[in-house]
């Protein structure tokens, strides 16, 4: 018999069809299961025909793949892993800055490079799929998973995520170094109330389509081969039971070429936590009917699905469709034709190699945001001969690498990688980096100063003494992995432990105070804004973070990052995202706090300064299918060469429904020598001025729109003009 599925000269579609026709119901349902590969994998391969494992690492992947090869059709397993800012669960791998940090670079190219390197390192260890990028919007800093997002803006998130997807998936999925990406968590997962992970998101269909779906649509257009459904419910419907989201929009309207996976045990949660199904079988039925294809970590799904088909509640065609999407992706990846087994001999020389580290370094440089620099205290001048580096994050590998390195913090009782298994010798902490860069010319003294979880102030006095005997203080404070991540939401965003007291004591020494923040999310630090001479926001800068921070401190690199998430002054001011809806009555806003947030979306300084002038529009009157070109002259008015991120916003002046007061629609990076001027042009399709109307339809309404261009989302940083759509 002609076994088409074995023959690579047939298309993935033809091979899938041939294979599906040969498979039993049980074999097909098995392909729809993904289980933690550390839990009895032999049983799942031999008795349950499993399609995928997650959390498998090292040589275990080849052992399991070999076992799968011996089953009736030898269908290869697809292995998934959370390699979300580098292959962080693999000791020695290149660890990049967190996604929120990388977003501050506004540099799609660096994201693509980072993703391609991650893909290469992941494939060399025998895995094929990363659960990245995260397209949730970080609009409330209390939420534990803000560090995983690109920040608060849908347009920027879509742009950066698309490049990351292209980096992971390469030109072609069958390229030996391509892996599949996974756009998650579909949808509006970051929008749960009060930042409480996985609670209900109160989002209307109109708002969903206006704000939360556009990044996912961009991911589908970039060819993302898998999507993960979010845990939470929207307007009463858990995302994994939401047919409109999964089947109607993602599969039918956006033509998903790939498959949908649930998040961890979503089917179980629908029954046990969200209580929309009285038993697991009903929960599985809801999830299949909604359009999920693969089921993460719900072992009961296998029996439930088989029974549902046998008793006639679910048509077998639905199983064929889901299994078909998974198999087709495996064919597209070339899994059937070359086993893509780990190549550890090659891995040794490639994983974490100098070339990869260089990109980790460059991406850390571009992720750093200078938030304050009074009297040009930075870069460190030649007059500074002794620096006191003080603070709990100055020499802390875990805080610096951030969540999803070592092991996910949500699973501490069963870490993927024990902390002592991780080789930290190649991680350059902030202290390491400063010492290396300072060399013999500047003396560096260090003390931890205080603890992040202990408010005792005993160790502060000796730090103060060090500071008193130095010319400058670099205080490295922030948060750590235990304060970020899944099930780690916070009700407060102040510095923890004795960090605030430490800073106040250091300030009293009168020495120039530079604060370096190593943190996963915005913190409420108005005292630092008012009292530090300079502030460097370095986020979780990855394995090369120390070298990058030192390069910025000493002026080898002129910082150019801009924050992609607004910092509140206090938690009560949240949410503070820039693209608010109009209508807040009164001019004082909250009466008990400054009406402006601490630092706004798009803000970031440089060692040089830029002036914007001569804004021009290619036309004052446009039609819906036209393009508009917005140009502006940018002049480097300072003394250093620098890179500026030019941002384009729009505002629909009058519309049939309320629209955000400002929406980012374009950006451009430009590098200028001191004194130089260049004209920056941003092309904007008029269709980008659309809104979602009361009938949930996307339309561009005729009328006037403000076009704003400048260096941040703050009004004072923007030039503006008006166009008319006719
Ligand atoms: C749960 C998380 O929500 C998701 O982001 C992750 O990819 C899976 N677990 C697998 O670890």
XYZ file of C-alpha atoms and ligand atoms in Angstrom:
737
model
C 0.000 0.000 0.000
C 1.289 3.476 -0.921
C 2.045 5.121 2.400
C 1.727 8.740 1.346
C 2.308 10.045 4.870
C 5.823 8.612 4.788
C 6.703 10.249 1.509
C 8.179 13.764 1.738
C 7.403 14.472 -1.905
C 3.747 14.887 -0.920
C 2.522 18.082 0.723
C 1.935 18.294 4.498
C -1.826 18.455 3.756
C -1.744 15.267 1.648
C 0.383 13.422 4.149
C -1.897 14.472 7.015
C -5.011 13.303 5.210
C -3.424 9.941 4.466
C -2.268 9.410 8.036
C -5.524 10.498 9.664
C -7.432 7.963 7.566
C -5.293 5.183 8.996
C -5.578 6.191 12.638
C -8.012 4.942 15.277
C -10.068 7.355 17.360
C -7.796 6.687 20.347
C -4.668 7.425 18.339
C -6.137 10.693 17.128
C -7.221 11.813 20.602
C -3.745 10.905 21.911
C -2.226 13.408 19.480
C -4.402 16.085 21.066
C -2.836 15.550 24.493
C 0.153 17.367 25.930
C 1.448 16.183 29.281
C 4.295 17.161 31.594
C 7.031 14.868 30.303
C 8.258 14.171 33.803
C 5.109 12.218 34.627
C 5.184 8.607 33.437
C 6.041 9.394 29.812
C 6.352 5.722 28.758
C 2.700 5.125 29.640
C 1.645 8.173 27.645
C 3.639 7.096 24.602
C 2.708 3.426 24.588
C -0.820 3.450 25.990
C -2.077 6.895 25.076
C -0.379 7.719 21.729
C 0.636 11.124 23.074
C 1.158 14.012 20.679
C 3.285 16.310 22.811
C 5.245 16.708 26.020
C 6.283 19.878 27.766
C 9.013 20.450 30.334
C 11.338 17.744 28.945
C 14.991 18.661 28.821
C 18.329 17.274 27.788
C 18.901 13.678 26.669
C 15.427 12.673 27.834
C 13.974 14.208 24.662
C 15.854 11.777 22.406
C 14.976 8.812 24.590
C 11.269 9.650 24.418
C 11.429 10.387 20.705
C 12.993 6.987 20.136
C 10.176 5.314 22.055
C 7.605 7.184 19.975
C 9.395 6.019 16.828
C 8.608 2.436 17.796
C 4.820 2.922 17.980
C 2.454 1.827 15.166
C 2.945 4.891 12.940
C 6.041 6.229 14.626
C 4.423 9.658 14.900
C 7.076 11.985 16.323
C 6.428 13.858 19.526
C 6.470 17.638 19.448
C 8.252 18.970 22.546
C 7.275 22.366 23.967
C 9.199 24.554 26.408
C 8.897 28.027 27.896
C 11.968 29.529 26.242
C 10.597 33.014 26.542
C 13.709 35.158 26.791
C 16.259 32.616 25.764
C 16.391 28.882 26.481
C 16.458 29.716 30.170
C 15.809 26.242 31.570
C 18.948 24.922 29.978
C 22.059 25.603 31.978
C 24.577 27.541 29.912
C 22.032 28.821 27.393
C 21.958 32.449 26.331
C 19.607 34.387 28.608
C 18.331 37.625 27.095
C 16.565 40.493 28.860
C 12.928 39.829 29.786
C 10.266 40.585 27.195
C 9.277 43.810 28.999
C 12.910 44.906 28.966
C 13.350 44.044 25.291
C 10.240 46.042 24.476
C 11.975 49.192 25.762
C 14.343 48.887 22.808
C 11.503 49.415 20.313
C 13.821 47.477 18.053
C 12.067 44.770 16.032
C 15.357 43.656 14.520
C 16.958 42.821 17.846
C 13.873 40.850 18.852
C 14.064 38.853 15.669
C 17.745 38.093 16.254
C 17.118 37.091 19.859
C 14.315 34.756 18.802
C 16.412 33.151 16.048
C 19.208 32.459 18.532
C 16.756 31.013 21.036
C 15.316 28.790 18.310
C 18.757 27.510 17.435
C 19.622 26.716 21.044
C 16.240 25.058 21.591
C 16.516 22.848 18.495
C 20.009 21.717 19.451
C 18.523 20.270 22.629
C 15.868 18.338 20.703
C 12.858 20.579 21.347
C 10.601 22.161 18.723
C 8.251 24.686 20.175
C 8.414 27.662 22.486
C 5.449 29.085 24.399
C 6.385 32.599 23.347
C 5.720 35.457 22.620
C 3.345 36.808 25.255
C 0.820 39.189 23.701
C -1.067 40.084 26.851
C -1.023 43.788 27.616
C 0.603 44.876 30.862
C -1.873 47.553 31.911
C -1.914 46.981 35.658
C 1.474 46.593 37.292
C 0.008 44.637 40.191
C -0.443 41.652 37.898
C 2.347 39.140 38.486
C 3.095 38.546 34.837
C 3.753 42.067 33.630
C 7.436 41.209 33.083
C 6.400 38.720 30.393
C 4.549 41.317 28.305
C 5.729 43.955 25.846
C 3.990 46.584 27.985
C 0.693 48.355 27.581
C 0.346 49.200 23.908
C -1.456 46.951 21.403
C 0.251 48.313 18.286
C 3.790 48.022 19.648
C 3.009 44.571 21.037
C 1.829 43.398 17.613
C 4.923 44.797 15.851
C 7.453 43.337 18.268
C 5.676 39.992 18.618
C 5.522 39.548 14.839
C 9.270 39.943 14.550
C 9.854 37.504 17.375
C 7.598 34.974 15.655
C 9.542 35.387 12.413
C 12.769 34.914 14.336
C 11.578 31.664 15.962
C 9.945 30.219 12.876
C 12.566 31.343 10.331
C 11.923 31.468 6.598
C 10.461 28.015 6.655
C 9.367 25.755 9.485
C 11.315 22.857 8.023
C 14.601 24.746 8.425
C 16.517 22.646 10.991
C 16.873 25.632 13.314
C 13.228 26.735 13.201
C 10.861 26.160 16.056
C 7.206 27.021 16.273
C 6.121 30.074 18.196
C 3.033 30.290 20.381
C 1.029 33.511 20.697
C -0.394 33.583 24.193
C -2.514 34.021 26.246
C -5.493 34.407 23.935
C -7.090 36.798 24.982
C -7.253 39.740 27.444
C -5.526 37.671 30.158
C -3.720 40.742 31.551
C -7.015 42.532 31.998
C -8.256 40.657 35.029
C -9.510 42.769 37.896
C -6.996 44.353 40.248
C -4.187 42.458 38.565
C -5.481 39.220 40.093
C -4.168 36.449 37.893
C -6.822 34.424 36.064
C -9.900 36.125 37.467
C -12.661 37.336 35.179
C -11.768 39.976 32.564
C -14.666 42.365 32.183
C -14.152 43.222 28.568
C -16.894 43.812 26.027
C -16.667 42.366 22.520
C -16.077 45.895 21.237
C -13.209 46.512 23.620
C -11.764 43.090 22.914
C -11.690 43.893 19.223
C -10.419 47.440 19.788
C -7.569 46.739 22.215
C -6.832 43.107 22.945
C -7.221 41.236 19.669
C -5.125 43.421 17.327
C -1.756 42.054 18.581
C -3.027 38.492 18.116
C -4.228 39.332 14.622
C -0.737 40.629 13.841
C 0.679 37.333 15.152
C -1.660 35.332 12.915
C -0.610 37.465 9.948
C 3.033 36.778 10.808
C 2.232 33.062 10.449
C 2.376 32.096 14.114
C 1.846 28.316 14.100
C 0.255 27.975 17.524
C -1.904 30.000 19.892
C -2.496 29.339 23.593
C -5.826 30.111 25.206
C -5.843 32.166 28.384
C -6.912 30.826 31.774
C -9.500 33.444 32.565
C -13.037 34.088 31.422
C -14.350 37.077 29.513
C -17.853 38.182 30.303
C -18.591 34.821 31.899
C -17.077 32.580 29.241
C -13.699 30.930 29.932
C -11.380 31.601 27.001
C -11.042 27.876 26.318
C -14.814 27.636 25.898
C -15.089 30.738 23.732
C -16.096 29.635 20.235
C -16.225 33.183 18.940
C -12.575 33.734 19.897
C -11.179 30.385 18.805
C -13.234 29.084 15.927
C -14.944 32.133 14.459
C -12.165 34.683 14.747
C -8.844 32.858 14.985
C -9.533 29.908 12.722
C -12.187 31.129 10.294
C -11.566 34.855 10.012
C -7.793 35.005 10.508
C -7.210 31.616 8.829
C -4.864 30.226 11.471
C -2.295 27.938 9.861
C -1.448 25.844 12.867
C -3.251 24.794 16.011
C -4.643 26.024 19.313
C -3.472 24.680 22.667
C -5.103 25.329 26.025
C -3.020 26.671 28.857
C -2.150 24.362 31.755
C -5.220 22.285 32.645
C -7.733 24.873 31.420
C -10.218 22.039 30.987
C -9.798 21.039 34.622
C -10.088 24.670 35.757
C -13.325 25.119 33.840
C -14.809 22.357 35.947
C -13.050 22.800 39.304
C -12.440 26.558 39.573
C -14.641 28.404 37.110
C -17.440 25.895 37.592
C -18.978 26.206 34.167
C -19.037 22.414 33.752
C -20.358 19.934 36.336
C -17.786 17.308 35.350
C -14.613 16.870 33.333
C -16.426 15.339 30.404
C -18.675 18.361 29.974
C -15.645 20.602 30.299
C -13.796 18.665 27.575
C -16.876 18.852 25.365
C -17.100 22.652 25.749
C -13.420 23.004 24.923
C -13.545 20.793 21.824
C -16.647 22.540 20.501
C -15.020 25.938 21.029
C -12.107 24.975 18.775
C -9.144 23.938 20.961
C -6.904 21.372 19.286
C -4.372 20.365 21.919
C -4.939 20.088 25.657
C -2.126 20.958 28.013
C -1.824 18.954 31.147
C -5.352 17.610 31.540
C -4.704 13.858 31.730
C -8.448 13.121 31.990
C -9.014 14.680 28.591
C -8.038 11.458 26.810
C -10.816 9.274 28.276
C -13.352 12.098 28.174
C -12.798 12.820 24.476
C -12.892 9.168 23.440
C -16.157 8.672 25.333
C -17.691 11.873 23.963
C -17.176 10.641 20.404
C -18.334 7.109 21.161
C -21.555 8.290 22.762
C -22.188 10.735 19.898
C -21.842 14.022 21.801
C -18.883 15.056 19.655
C -18.562 14.288 15.955
C -15.394 12.467 14.968
C -14.811 15.090 12.255
C -14.002 17.594 15.012
C -11.311 15.249 16.339
C -10.001 14.780 12.784
C -9.795 18.534 12.350
C -7.907 19.089 15.596
C -5.582 16.125 15.155
C -5.094 17.100 11.509
C -3.886 20.584 12.459
C -1.356 19.088 14.888
C -0.084 16.479 12.444
C 0.159 18.986 9.631
C 2.321 21.213 11.821
C 4.547 18.224 12.603
C 4.879 17.566 8.858
C 5.631 21.232 8.190
C 8.338 21.143 10.846
C 9.877 18.165 9.083
C 9.551 16.051 12.211
C 8.596 12.954 10.248
C 11.555 13.203 7.922
C 14.531 13.959 10.124
C 14.078 13.266 13.771
C 15.627 16.568 14.877
C 17.216 14.770 17.756
C 19.427 16.781 20.080
C 22.942 17.306 18.856
C 24.844 17.730 22.083
C 28.259 17.722 20.434
C 27.242 20.740 18.362
C 25.283 22.178 21.277
C 28.424 22.519 23.387
C 30.034 24.926 20.963
C 26.873 26.815 19.968
C 24.740 27.179 23.091
C 25.778 30.344 24.901
C 28.599 30.961 22.360
C 30.299 34.351 22.030
C 28.221 35.319 19.012
C 24.980 34.658 20.916
C 26.216 36.464 24.005
C 27.030 39.461 21.847
C 23.360 39.713 20.886
C 22.388 39.292 24.551
C 24.715 42.209 25.312
C 23.411 44.407 22.490
C 19.814 43.704 23.403
C 20.508 44.543 27.051
C 22.117 47.834 26.002
C 19.082 48.790 23.966
C 16.640 47.750 26.693
C 18.087 50.123 29.269
C 16.111 53.310 29.922
C 17.619 56.442 31.447
C 14.819 57.932 33.538
C 16.669 60.809 35.133
C 20.085 62.414 34.829
C 20.293 65.675 36.762
C 23.293 67.872 36.127
C 24.681 65.216 33.789
C 25.860 63.122 36.724
C 26.159 60.322 34.175
C 28.226 59.167 32.420
C 30.608 58.739 35.342
C 33.241 61.472 35.033
C 37.004 61.022 35.214
C 36.969 62.814 38.539
C 35.243 59.887 40.219
C 37.939 57.670 41.703
C 35.985 55.520 44.116
C 32.443 54.175 43.743
C 30.342 52.421 46.371
C 28.083 49.857 44.708
C 25.362 49.030 47.208
C 22.106 47.141 47.167
C 20.508 43.695 47.149
C 20.346 43.487 43.340
C 23.940 44.464 42.657
C 25.179 40.906 42.758
C 22.075 38.755 42.447
C 21.848 36.384 39.500
C 18.232 35.396 40.055
C 16.866 38.941 40.276
C 18.861 39.909 37.235
C 17.783 37.045 34.962
C 14.147 37.264 36.014
C 11.252 34.880 35.672
C 11.406 31.881 33.333
C 15.104 31.421 33.837
C 16.230 28.611 36.152
C 12.654 27.408 36.552
C 9.266 29.049 36.546
C 8.454 30.480 39.924
C 4.869 29.310 39.752
C 6.049 25.764 40.190
C 8.550 26.037 43.034
C 7.866 22.633 44.530
C 8.889 20.980 41.285
C 11.497 23.171 39.621
C 12.501 22.369 36.086
C 16.038 23.092 36.969
C 17.313 22.927 40.515
C 19.114 26.108 41.432
C 22.322 24.255 42.137
C 22.154 22.633 38.686
C 22.470 25.998 37.007
C 25.876 27.207 35.976
C 25.937 30.835 37.084
C 29.616 31.386 36.382
C 28.861 32.978 33.016
C 26.278 35.458 34.310
C 27.687 38.967 34.585
C 26.007 40.667 37.525
C 25.844 44.443 37.797
C 28.723 44.389 40.268
C 30.832 42.158 37.992
C 30.169 44.449 35.057
C 31.048 47.622 36.961
C 34.261 46.101 38.315
C 35.340 44.889 34.882
C 34.657 48.240 33.260
C 36.198 50.320 36.037
C 39.478 48.431 35.751
C 42.296 49.772 37.862
C 41.428 53.456 37.428
C 38.364 53.509 39.669
C 38.144 51.683 42.969
C 34.901 49.760 43.439
C 33.679 48.817 46.898
C 30.537 46.784 47.476
C 27.997 45.881 50.116
C 24.622 44.265 49.805
C 23.214 46.864 52.205
C 19.967 45.132 53.061
C 17.703 42.249 52.238
C 14.709 42.314 49.938
C 12.472 40.374 52.316
C 13.758 41.464 55.685
C 13.159 44.985 56.938
C 15.987 44.933 59.458
C 18.334 47.875 59.028
C 21.384 46.492 60.820
C 23.599 46.270 57.749
C 22.776 49.772 56.537
C 25.298 51.609 58.712
C 28.350 49.921 57.212
C 27.018 50.672 53.708
C 26.696 54.300 54.692
C 30.299 54.264 55.842
C 31.380 52.887 52.466
C 29.349 55.600 50.757
C 30.885 58.306 52.936
C 34.338 57.184 51.854
C 33.468 57.132 48.138
C 32.930 59.747 45.428
C 29.670 58.320 44.153
C 27.023 55.796 45.164
C 25.465 53.378 42.712
C 22.489 51.827 44.495
C 21.102 48.718 42.825
C 17.591 47.988 44.082
C 14.287 46.664 42.729
C 12.498 43.344 43.026
C 13.204 39.673 42.385
C 11.613 36.572 40.889
C 9.612 35.825 44.041
C 7.851 39.142 43.495
C 7.008 38.471 39.859
C 5.418 35.772 37.759
C 2.428 33.499 37.752
C 0.462 33.513 41.031
C 2.713 36.323 42.267
C 0.438 39.336 41.990
C 1.164 42.231 44.345
C -1.163 44.603 46.166
C 1.664 47.103 46.631
C 4.493 48.139 44.351
C 6.812 49.817 46.824
C 10.369 48.662 47.341
C 10.346 45.728 49.746
C 12.457 44.943 52.824
C 14.738 47.738 53.963
C 15.515 49.033 50.481
C 13.773 52.387 50.931
C 15.521 52.973 54.265
C 18.830 52.058 52.678
C 18.331 54.620 49.919
C 17.342 57.335 52.382
C 20.460 56.668 54.452
C 22.662 56.762 51.353
C 21.091 60.025 50.236
C 22.022 61.621 53.549
C 25.707 61.120 52.775
C 25.372 63.872 50.168
C 27.261 61.820 47.586
C 25.922 61.710 44.030
C 23.295 58.981 44.094
C 22.732 56.881 40.985
C 19.927 54.343 41.287
C 19.942 51.279 39.040
C 16.606 49.468 39.044
C 16.624 45.716 38.455
C 12.966 44.808 38.431
C 10.315 42.880 36.560
C 7.694 45.613 36.561
C 7.091 49.288 37.327
C 7.559 50.090 41.001
C 6.058 53.025 42.879
C 9.238 54.965 43.510
C 8.412 58.695 43.665
C 11.065 59.164 46.353
C 13.706 57.884 43.943
C 12.428 60.187 41.210
C 12.709 63.173 43.536
C 15.945 62.288 45.288
C 18.265 60.303 43.041
C 20.594 62.249 40.778
C 20.245 59.662 38.052
C 17.999 56.648 37.485
C 18.729 53.745 35.180
C 15.856 51.345 34.545
C 17.553 48.097 33.571
C 14.615 45.678 34.139
C 15.731 42.020 34.090
C 18.646 42.568 31.719
C 19.750 38.959 31.256
C 23.139 37.282 31.461
C 25.067 40.241 29.962
C 23.161 42.773 32.051
C 26.174 43.724 34.166
C 28.302 44.574 31.157
C 25.456 46.532 29.587
C 24.668 48.568 32.700
C 28.381 49.338 33.145
C 28.650 50.455 29.501
C 25.804 52.897 30.081
C 27.159 54.136 33.434
C 30.592 54.855 32.006
C 29.322 56.314 28.742
C 30.514 53.609 26.321
C 26.912 53.381 25.195
C 24.428 56.223 25.065
C 21.100 54.890 26.411
C 18.157 55.047 24.021
C 15.412 52.823 25.489
C 11.941 54.166 26.214
C 9.534 52.576 28.655
C 6.551 50.739 27.192
C 4.581 50.685 30.410
C 3.545 53.675 32.505
C 4.738 53.855 36.124
C 2.074 54.834 38.672
C 2.954 57.119 41.577
C 1.068 54.905 43.964
C -0.963 51.744 43.510
C -4.261 53.570 43.943
C -3.527 55.534 40.789
C -3.630 52.320 38.719
C -4.401 51.664 35.972
C -2.333 54.428 34.414
C -1.830 53.248 30.822
C -1.479 56.208 28.461
C -4.267 55.277 26.047
C -7.086 56.013 28.496
C -10.608 56.789 27.411
C -11.736 60.409 27.751
C -14.345 61.581 30.187
C -12.760 61.762 33.621
C -14.721 64.585 35.210
C -12.886 67.420 36.943
C -9.460 68.902 36.413
C -7.656 67.670 39.522
C -8.265 63.972 38.769
C -7.530 62.031 41.947
C -7.546 64.751 44.559
C -4.877 63.152 46.716
C -2.098 62.459 44.232
C -0.435 64.342 41.387
C -2.553 63.818 38.277
C 0.427 62.727 36.187
C 1.841 59.236 36.552
C 5.463 58.873 37.632
C 6.904 58.019 34.207
C 4.808 57.794 31.079
C 4.683 55.392 28.185
C 7.324 56.166 25.593
C 9.520 58.158 27.990
C 13.275 57.777 28.169
C 16.298 60.098 28.156
C 19.664 60.077 26.447
C 23.051 61.599 27.221
C 22.316 63.901 24.321
C 19.139 65.853 23.567
C 16.858 65.917 20.530
C 14.764 68.705 19.123
C 11.718 68.115 16.933
C 10.665 70.692 14.328
C 9.051 71.182 10.961
C 6.288 68.591 11.197
C 4.659 68.020 7.798
C 1.780 65.922 6.526
C 1.750 64.660 2.938
C -1.880 65.671 2.705
C -4.465 67.403 4.862
C -7.354 65.526 3.327
C -7.241 61.768 2.823
C -9.461 58.885 1.770
C -9.771 55.571 3.591
C -7.508 53.633 1.241
C -4.807 56.326 1.083
C -1.502 56.463 2.885
C -0.426 59.488 4.845
C 3.233 60.382 5.291
C 4.130 62.262 8.435
C 7.563 63.849 8.482
C 9.470 65.725 11.120
C 13.015 67.048 11.465
C 14.947 65.664 14.400
C 18.123 67.467 15.493
C 20.684 66.118 17.903
C 21.215 69.230 20.008
C 23.561 67.712 22.583
C 27.169 66.639 22.692
C 26.918 62.880 22.079
C 25.939 60.683 19.169
C 22.594 59.128 20.056
C 19.593 57.131 18.944
C 16.094 58.523 19.239
C 12.812 56.629 19.034
C 10.342 58.828 17.195
C 6.725 58.032 18.053
C 3.568 58.700 16.050
C 0.183 58.898 17.781
C -3.316 59.651 16.555
C -6.489 60.902 18.150
C -9.928 60.647 16.609
C -11.327 64.071 17.523
C -15.040 63.236 17.342
C -16.285 59.697 16.874
C -19.478 57.703 17.265
C -18.023 55.869 20.256
C -15.387 56.999 22.745
C -11.851 56.324 21.552
C -8.532 56.530 23.455
C -7.128 60.002 23.986
C -4.024 58.904 22.098
C -3.046 55.760 20.207
C 0.409 54.783 19.010
C 0.355 54.013 15.280
C 3.979 54.118 14.199
C 7.558 54.604 15.323
C 11.004 54.947 13.839
C 14.514 54.752 15.277
C 17.083 57.235 14.143
C 20.767 57.599 15.047
C 22.303 61.066 14.788
C 25.744 62.512 15.404
C 25.921 65.555 17.663
C 24.682 68.587 15.768
C 23.107 66.607 12.910
C 19.531 66.942 11.694
C 17.581 64.404 9.755
C 14.064 64.184 8.461
C 12.116 61.181 9.748
C 9.188 59.956 7.722
C 6.526 57.594 8.964
C 4.003 56.184 6.540
C 0.572 55.583 7.972
C -2.213 53.740 6.180
C -5.409 55.713 6.706
C -7.060 52.383 7.567
C -5.048 52.536 10.813
C -7.392 55.316 11.954
C -10.200 52.812 12.313
C -12.353 52.205 15.338
C -14.691 49.373 16.299
C -18.203 50.753 16.121
C -21.303 49.932 18.155
C -22.011 46.945 15.908
C -18.491 45.665 16.538
C -17.483 46.439 12.967
C -14.133 48.009 12.092
C -14.654 51.319 10.299
C -12.801 54.536 9.570
C -15.235 57.327 10.296
C -14.955 60.481 8.217
C -13.905 63.570 10.136
C -10.880 65.167 11.737
C -7.995 63.358 13.398
C -5.067 64.747 15.338
C -1.701 63.435 14.231
C 0.973 63.739 16.903
C 4.681 63.059 16.586
C 7.462 63.291 19.124
C 9.621 61.682 21.756
C 7.050 60.209 24.184
C 3.313 59.954 24.834
C 3.406 63.100 27.003
C 1.623 66.078 25.468
C 4.655 68.270 26.130
C 6.800 65.969 23.966
C 4.558 65.999 20.890
C 4.052 68.231 17.840
C 0.609 68.026 16.292
C -1.466 68.758 13.242
C -4.912 67.779 12.001
C -6.056 65.800 8.952
C -9.489 65.230 7.591
C -10.730 61.871 6.373
C -13.290 62.379 3.616
C 1.202 28.135 32.383
C 1.495 29.494 31.845
O 0.362 30.325 31.985
C 1.920 29.473 30.393
O 2.332 30.763 30.040
C 3.005 28.465 30.183
O 3.418 28.475 28.839
C 2.495 27.087 30.576
N 2.093 27.103 31.972
C 3.547 26.004 30.390
O 4.571 26.129 31.300
